[in-house]
Short mmCIF file of C-alpha atoms in Angstrom, two decimals:
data_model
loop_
_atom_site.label_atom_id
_atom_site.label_comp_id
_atom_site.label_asym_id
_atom_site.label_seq_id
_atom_site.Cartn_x
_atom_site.Cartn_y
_atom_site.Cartn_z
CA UNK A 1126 -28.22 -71.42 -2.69
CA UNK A 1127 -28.84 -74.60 -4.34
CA UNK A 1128 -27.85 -77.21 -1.97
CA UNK A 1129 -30.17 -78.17 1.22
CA UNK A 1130 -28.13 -77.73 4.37
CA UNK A 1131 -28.96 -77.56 8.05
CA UNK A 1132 -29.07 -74.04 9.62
CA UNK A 1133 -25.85 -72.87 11.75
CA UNK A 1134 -25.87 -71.77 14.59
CA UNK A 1135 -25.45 -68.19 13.07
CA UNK A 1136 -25.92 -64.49 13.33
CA UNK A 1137 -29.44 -64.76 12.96
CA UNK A 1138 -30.92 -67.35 15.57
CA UNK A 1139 -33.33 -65.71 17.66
CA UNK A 1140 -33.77 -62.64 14.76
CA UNK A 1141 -37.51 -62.45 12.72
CA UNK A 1142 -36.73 -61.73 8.99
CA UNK A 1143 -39.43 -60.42 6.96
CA UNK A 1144 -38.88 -60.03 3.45
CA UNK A 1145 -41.29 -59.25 0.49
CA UNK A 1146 -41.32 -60.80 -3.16
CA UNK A 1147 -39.66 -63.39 -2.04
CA UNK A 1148 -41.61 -66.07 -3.99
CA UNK A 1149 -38.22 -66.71 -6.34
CA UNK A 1150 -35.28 -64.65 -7.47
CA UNK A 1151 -33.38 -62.07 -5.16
CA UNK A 1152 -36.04 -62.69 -2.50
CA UNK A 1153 -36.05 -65.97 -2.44
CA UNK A 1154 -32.37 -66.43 -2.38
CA UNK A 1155 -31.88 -64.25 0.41
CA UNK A 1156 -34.75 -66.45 2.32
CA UNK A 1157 -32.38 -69.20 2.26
CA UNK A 1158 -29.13 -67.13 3.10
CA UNK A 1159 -30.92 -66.02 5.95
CA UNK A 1160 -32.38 -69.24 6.73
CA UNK A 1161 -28.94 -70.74 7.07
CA UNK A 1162 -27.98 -68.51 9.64
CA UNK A 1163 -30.81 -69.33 11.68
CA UNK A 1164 -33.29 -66.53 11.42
CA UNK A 1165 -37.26 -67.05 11.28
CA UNK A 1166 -38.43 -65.88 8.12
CA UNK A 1167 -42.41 -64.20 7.65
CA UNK A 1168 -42.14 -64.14 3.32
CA UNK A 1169 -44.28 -62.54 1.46
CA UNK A 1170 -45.81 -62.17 -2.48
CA UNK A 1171 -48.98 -61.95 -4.48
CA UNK A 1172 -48.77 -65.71 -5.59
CA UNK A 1173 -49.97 -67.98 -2.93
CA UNK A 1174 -48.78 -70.60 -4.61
CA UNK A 1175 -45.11 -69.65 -5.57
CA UNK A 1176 -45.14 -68.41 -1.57
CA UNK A 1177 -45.88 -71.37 -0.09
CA UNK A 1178 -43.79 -73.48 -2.23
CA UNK A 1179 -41.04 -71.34 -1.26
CA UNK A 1180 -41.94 -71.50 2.86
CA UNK A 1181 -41.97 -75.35 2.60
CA UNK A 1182 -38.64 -75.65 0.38
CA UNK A 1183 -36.61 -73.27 2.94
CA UNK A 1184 -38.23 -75.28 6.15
CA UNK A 1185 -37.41 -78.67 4.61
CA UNK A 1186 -34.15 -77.86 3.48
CA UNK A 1187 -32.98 -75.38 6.73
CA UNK A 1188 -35.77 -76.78 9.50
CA UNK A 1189 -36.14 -73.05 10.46
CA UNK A 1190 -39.87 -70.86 11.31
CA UNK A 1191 -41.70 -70.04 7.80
CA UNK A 1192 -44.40 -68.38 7.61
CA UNK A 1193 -45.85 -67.68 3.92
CA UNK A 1194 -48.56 -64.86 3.20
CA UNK A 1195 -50.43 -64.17 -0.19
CA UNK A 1196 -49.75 -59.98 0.34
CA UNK A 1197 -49.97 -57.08 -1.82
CA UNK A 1198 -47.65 -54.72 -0.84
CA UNK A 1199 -49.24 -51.49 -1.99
CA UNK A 1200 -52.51 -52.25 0.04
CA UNK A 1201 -51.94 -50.58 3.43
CA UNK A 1202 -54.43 -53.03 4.93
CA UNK A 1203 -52.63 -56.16 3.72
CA UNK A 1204 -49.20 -54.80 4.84
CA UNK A 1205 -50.49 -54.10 8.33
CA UNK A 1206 -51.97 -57.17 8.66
CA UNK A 1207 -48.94 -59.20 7.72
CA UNK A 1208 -46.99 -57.33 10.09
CA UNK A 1209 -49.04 -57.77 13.01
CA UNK A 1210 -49.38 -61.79 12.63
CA UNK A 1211 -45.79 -61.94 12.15
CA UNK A 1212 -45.12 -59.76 15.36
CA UNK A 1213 -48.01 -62.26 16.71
CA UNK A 1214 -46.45 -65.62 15.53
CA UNK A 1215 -42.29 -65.02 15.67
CA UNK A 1216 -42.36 -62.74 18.48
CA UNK A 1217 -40.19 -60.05 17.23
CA UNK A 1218 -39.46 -57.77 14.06
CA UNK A 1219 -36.13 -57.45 13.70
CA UNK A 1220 -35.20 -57.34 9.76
CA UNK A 1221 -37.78 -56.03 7.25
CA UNK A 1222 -36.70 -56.71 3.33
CA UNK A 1223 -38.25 -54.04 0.73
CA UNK A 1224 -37.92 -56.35 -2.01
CA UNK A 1225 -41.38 -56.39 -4.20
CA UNK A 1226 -40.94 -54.78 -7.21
CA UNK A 1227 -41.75 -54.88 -11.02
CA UNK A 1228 -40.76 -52.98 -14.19
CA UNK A 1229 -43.44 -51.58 -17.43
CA UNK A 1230 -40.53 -50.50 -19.34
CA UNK A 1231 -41.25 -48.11 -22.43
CA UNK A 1232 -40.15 -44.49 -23.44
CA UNK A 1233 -42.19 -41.80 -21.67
CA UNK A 1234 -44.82 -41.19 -24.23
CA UNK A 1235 -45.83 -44.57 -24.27
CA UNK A 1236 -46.17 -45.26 -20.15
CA UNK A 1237 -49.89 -45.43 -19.41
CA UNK A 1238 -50.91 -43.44 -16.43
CA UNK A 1239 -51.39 -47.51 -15.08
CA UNK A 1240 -47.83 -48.31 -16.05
CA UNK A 1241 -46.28 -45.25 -14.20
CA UNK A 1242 -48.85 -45.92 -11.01
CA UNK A 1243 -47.96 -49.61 -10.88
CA UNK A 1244 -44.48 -49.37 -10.57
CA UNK A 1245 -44.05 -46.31 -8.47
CA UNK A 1246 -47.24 -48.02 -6.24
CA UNK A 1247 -44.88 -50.96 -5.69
CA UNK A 1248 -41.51 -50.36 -5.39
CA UNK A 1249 -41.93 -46.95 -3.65
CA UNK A 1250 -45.38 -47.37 -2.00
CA UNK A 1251 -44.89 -50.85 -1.06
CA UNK A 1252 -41.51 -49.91 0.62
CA UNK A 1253 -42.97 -47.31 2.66
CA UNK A 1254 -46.27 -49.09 3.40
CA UNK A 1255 -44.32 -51.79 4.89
CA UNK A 1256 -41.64 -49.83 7.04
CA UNK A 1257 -44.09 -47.57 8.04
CA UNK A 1258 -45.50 -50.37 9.73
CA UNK A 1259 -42.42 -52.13 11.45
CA UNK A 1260 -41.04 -49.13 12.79
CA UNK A 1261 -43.22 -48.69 15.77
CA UNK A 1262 -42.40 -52.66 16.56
CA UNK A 1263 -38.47 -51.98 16.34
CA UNK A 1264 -38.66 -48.43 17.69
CA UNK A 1265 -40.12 -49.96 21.25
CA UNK A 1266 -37.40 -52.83 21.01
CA UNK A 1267 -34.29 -50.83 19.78
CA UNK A 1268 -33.45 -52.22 17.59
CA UNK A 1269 -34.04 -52.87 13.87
CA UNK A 1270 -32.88 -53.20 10.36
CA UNK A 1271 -34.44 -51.93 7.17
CA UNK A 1272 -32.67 -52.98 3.79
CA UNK A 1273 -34.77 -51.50 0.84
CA UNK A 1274 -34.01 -52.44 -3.22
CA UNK A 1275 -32.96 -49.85 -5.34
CA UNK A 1276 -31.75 -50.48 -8.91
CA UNK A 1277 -28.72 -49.49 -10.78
CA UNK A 1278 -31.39 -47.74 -12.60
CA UNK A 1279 -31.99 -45.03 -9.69
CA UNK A 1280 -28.95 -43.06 -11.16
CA UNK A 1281 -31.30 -42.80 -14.97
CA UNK A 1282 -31.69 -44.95 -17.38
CA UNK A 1283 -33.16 -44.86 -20.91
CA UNK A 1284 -36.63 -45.93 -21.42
CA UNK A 1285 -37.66 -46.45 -17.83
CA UNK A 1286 -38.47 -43.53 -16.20
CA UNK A 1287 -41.34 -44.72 -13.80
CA UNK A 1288 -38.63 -47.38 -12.79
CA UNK A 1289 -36.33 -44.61 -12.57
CA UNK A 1290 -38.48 -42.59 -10.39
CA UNK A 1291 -39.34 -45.62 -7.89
CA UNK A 1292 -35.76 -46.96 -7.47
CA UNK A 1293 -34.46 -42.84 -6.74
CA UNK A 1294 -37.61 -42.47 -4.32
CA UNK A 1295 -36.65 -46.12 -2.31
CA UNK A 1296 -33.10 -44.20 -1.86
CA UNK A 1297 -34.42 -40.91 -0.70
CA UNK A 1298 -37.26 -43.27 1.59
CA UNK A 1299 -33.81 -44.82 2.64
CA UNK A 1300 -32.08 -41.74 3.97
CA UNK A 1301 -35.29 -40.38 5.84
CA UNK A 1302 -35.72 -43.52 7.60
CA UNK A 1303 -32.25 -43.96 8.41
CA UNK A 1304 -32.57 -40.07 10.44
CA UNK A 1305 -35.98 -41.14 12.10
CA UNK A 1306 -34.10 -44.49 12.92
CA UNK A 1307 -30.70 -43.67 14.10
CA UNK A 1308 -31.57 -42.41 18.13
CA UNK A 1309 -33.47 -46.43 18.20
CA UNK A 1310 -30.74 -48.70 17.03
CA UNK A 1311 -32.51 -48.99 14.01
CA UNK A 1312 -30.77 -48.81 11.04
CA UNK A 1313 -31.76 -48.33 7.08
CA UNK A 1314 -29.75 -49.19 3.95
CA UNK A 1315 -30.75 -49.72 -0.11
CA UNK A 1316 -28.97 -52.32 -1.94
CA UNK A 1317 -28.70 -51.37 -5.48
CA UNK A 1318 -28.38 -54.32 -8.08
CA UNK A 1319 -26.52 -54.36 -11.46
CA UNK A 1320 -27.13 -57.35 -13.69
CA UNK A 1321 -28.05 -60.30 -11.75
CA UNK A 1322 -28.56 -63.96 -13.17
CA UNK A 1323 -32.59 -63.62 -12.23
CA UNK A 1324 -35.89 -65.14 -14.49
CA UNK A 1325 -36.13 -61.82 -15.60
CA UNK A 1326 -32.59 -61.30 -17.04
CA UNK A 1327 -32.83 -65.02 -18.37
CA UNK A 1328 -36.10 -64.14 -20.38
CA UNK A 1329 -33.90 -61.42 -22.37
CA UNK A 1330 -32.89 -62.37 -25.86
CA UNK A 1331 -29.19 -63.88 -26.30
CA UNK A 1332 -28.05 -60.91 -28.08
CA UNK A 1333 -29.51 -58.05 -25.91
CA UNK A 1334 -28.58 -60.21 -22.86
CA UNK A 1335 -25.08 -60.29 -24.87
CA UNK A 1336 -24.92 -56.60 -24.89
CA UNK A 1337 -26.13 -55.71 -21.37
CA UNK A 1338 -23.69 -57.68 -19.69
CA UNK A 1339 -20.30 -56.77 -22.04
CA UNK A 1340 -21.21 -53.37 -20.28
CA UNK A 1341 -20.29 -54.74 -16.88
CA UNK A 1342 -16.46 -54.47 -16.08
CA UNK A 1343 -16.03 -57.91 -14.75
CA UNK A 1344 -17.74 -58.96 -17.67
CA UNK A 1345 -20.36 -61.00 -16.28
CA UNK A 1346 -23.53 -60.84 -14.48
CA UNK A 1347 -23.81 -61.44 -10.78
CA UNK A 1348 -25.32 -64.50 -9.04
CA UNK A 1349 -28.33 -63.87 -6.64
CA UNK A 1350 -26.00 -65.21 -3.89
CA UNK A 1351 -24.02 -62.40 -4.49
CA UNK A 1352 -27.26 -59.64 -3.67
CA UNK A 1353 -27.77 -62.28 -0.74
CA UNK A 1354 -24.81 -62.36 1.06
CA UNK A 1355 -24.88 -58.08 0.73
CA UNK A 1356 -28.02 -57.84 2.64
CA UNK A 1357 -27.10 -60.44 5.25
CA UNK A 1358 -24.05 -58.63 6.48
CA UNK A 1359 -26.43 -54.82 6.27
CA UNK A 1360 -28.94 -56.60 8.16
CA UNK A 1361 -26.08 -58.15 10.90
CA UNK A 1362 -24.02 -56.88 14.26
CA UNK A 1363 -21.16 -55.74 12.16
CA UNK A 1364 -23.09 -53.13 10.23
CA UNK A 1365 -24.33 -51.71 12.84
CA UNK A 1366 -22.69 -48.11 12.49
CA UNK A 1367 -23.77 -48.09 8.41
CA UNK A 1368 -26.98 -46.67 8.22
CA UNK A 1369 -28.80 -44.50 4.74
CA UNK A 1370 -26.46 -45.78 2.76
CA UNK A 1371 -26.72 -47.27 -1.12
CA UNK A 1372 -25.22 -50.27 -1.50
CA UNK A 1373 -24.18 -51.05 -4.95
CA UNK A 1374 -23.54 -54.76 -6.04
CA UNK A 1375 -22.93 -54.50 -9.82
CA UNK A 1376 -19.93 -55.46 -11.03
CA UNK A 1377 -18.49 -51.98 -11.08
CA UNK A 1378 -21.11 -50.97 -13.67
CA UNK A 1379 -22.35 -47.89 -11.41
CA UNK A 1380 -18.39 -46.72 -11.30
CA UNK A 1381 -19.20 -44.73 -14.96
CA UNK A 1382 -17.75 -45.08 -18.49
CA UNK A 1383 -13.84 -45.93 -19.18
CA UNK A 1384 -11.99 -45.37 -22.31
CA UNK A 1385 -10.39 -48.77 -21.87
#
């Protein structure tokens, strides 16, 4: 969202929304879509910074409950820290966002056992870390909703096999949690991008950028809206009966190849 509107009365007044990353791109843009539906929002990411910056721009431009925390997902002490002030400040935990993540991209022989540890550490390791630690909070209230980020990727993909690994182990976390969750009203769900307008697509030469996206049926990459609006409505009342599922929003990229 680019334009600075008051928050609705929406689905999400009275609902605590933590999400991690969510310093810019996906994260941040779900913030906002959030935001404008009224939720309180605990946001996390390493950059203090590009965190705070973010907590002021979504209060200013929604007037909504922002908390900002400098966290690294993959230390267990951070995590549970940043889950018990939230808890402390907002009152409830009702939405938790699994959205940190990073890639090292290289063919196997050339990932460093720090490459393969750093990746896996926080897309996999940082998911768990950080539902391990909500789930008591929404088990006692009943209710809950965990939306974790795969990747197009988790199918395979050339070149990124840590990446690989992480994104397939966030949709196998996803299942598991969704069992353990079911009998508390708490539901879990992975949303699996395709090619989204983000920094990181953006920093991708024309012509490989070119070529990545002419792979996409509709042609074109997706706006971050698009991710936005897919975890609002998994994290609302209506989804309430859809739980381990992978959502894919990709353009039809994950449907396979056509002759046409």
């Amino acid at each position: 969202m680019t334009e600075t509107r008051e928050a609705t009365t929406g689905r999400y007044v009275g609902r605590t929304v933590l999400i991690t990353g969510a310093a810019q791109g996906l994260g941040l843009a779900m913030a906002e879509r959030f935001a404008f539906e009224g939720a309180s929002l605990a946001i996390g990411d390493l950059s203090e910074d590009a965190i705070t910056d973010a907590a002021r721009h979504i209060h200013e431009s929604y007037g909504v409950d922002v908390t900002a925390t400098r966290m690294d997902v993959t230390d267990s002490t951070h995590v549970t820290d940043w889950v018990a002030a939230s808890r402390d400040r907002h009152g409830t935990i009702d939405v938790l966002i699994n959205n940190a993540g990073i890639i090292r991209d290289n063919r196997i022989e050339n990932i460093s056992d720090e490459d393969w540890a750093a990746v896996v550490d926080v897309s996999l390791t940082g998911a768990f870390l950080c539902s391990r630690a909500v789930f008591p909070h929404m088990r006692n209230q009943r209710y809950g909703r965990i939306i974790s980020f795969s990747s197009m990727s988790w199918r395979g993909n050339f070149g990124q096999v840590n990446y690989v690994a992480a994104k397939a182990g966030v949709v196998g976390l996803t299942r598991g949690l969704a069992l353990e969750g079911a009998r508390y009203g708490i539901t879990a769900n992975a949303i699996a991008p395709g090619l989204i307008s983000t920094p990181m697509l953006e920093s991708m030469n024309a012509e490989a950028r070119t070529l990545l996206v002419g792979k996409v049926p509709m042609k074109r990459a997706g706006d971050p809206s698009n991710i936005a609006e897919g975890a609002a409505f998994l994290a609302s009342e209506a989804a309430s009966y859809i739980t381990g599922v992978v959502l894919d929003i990709d353009g039809g990229i994950s449907i396979g190849s056509s002759l046409r």
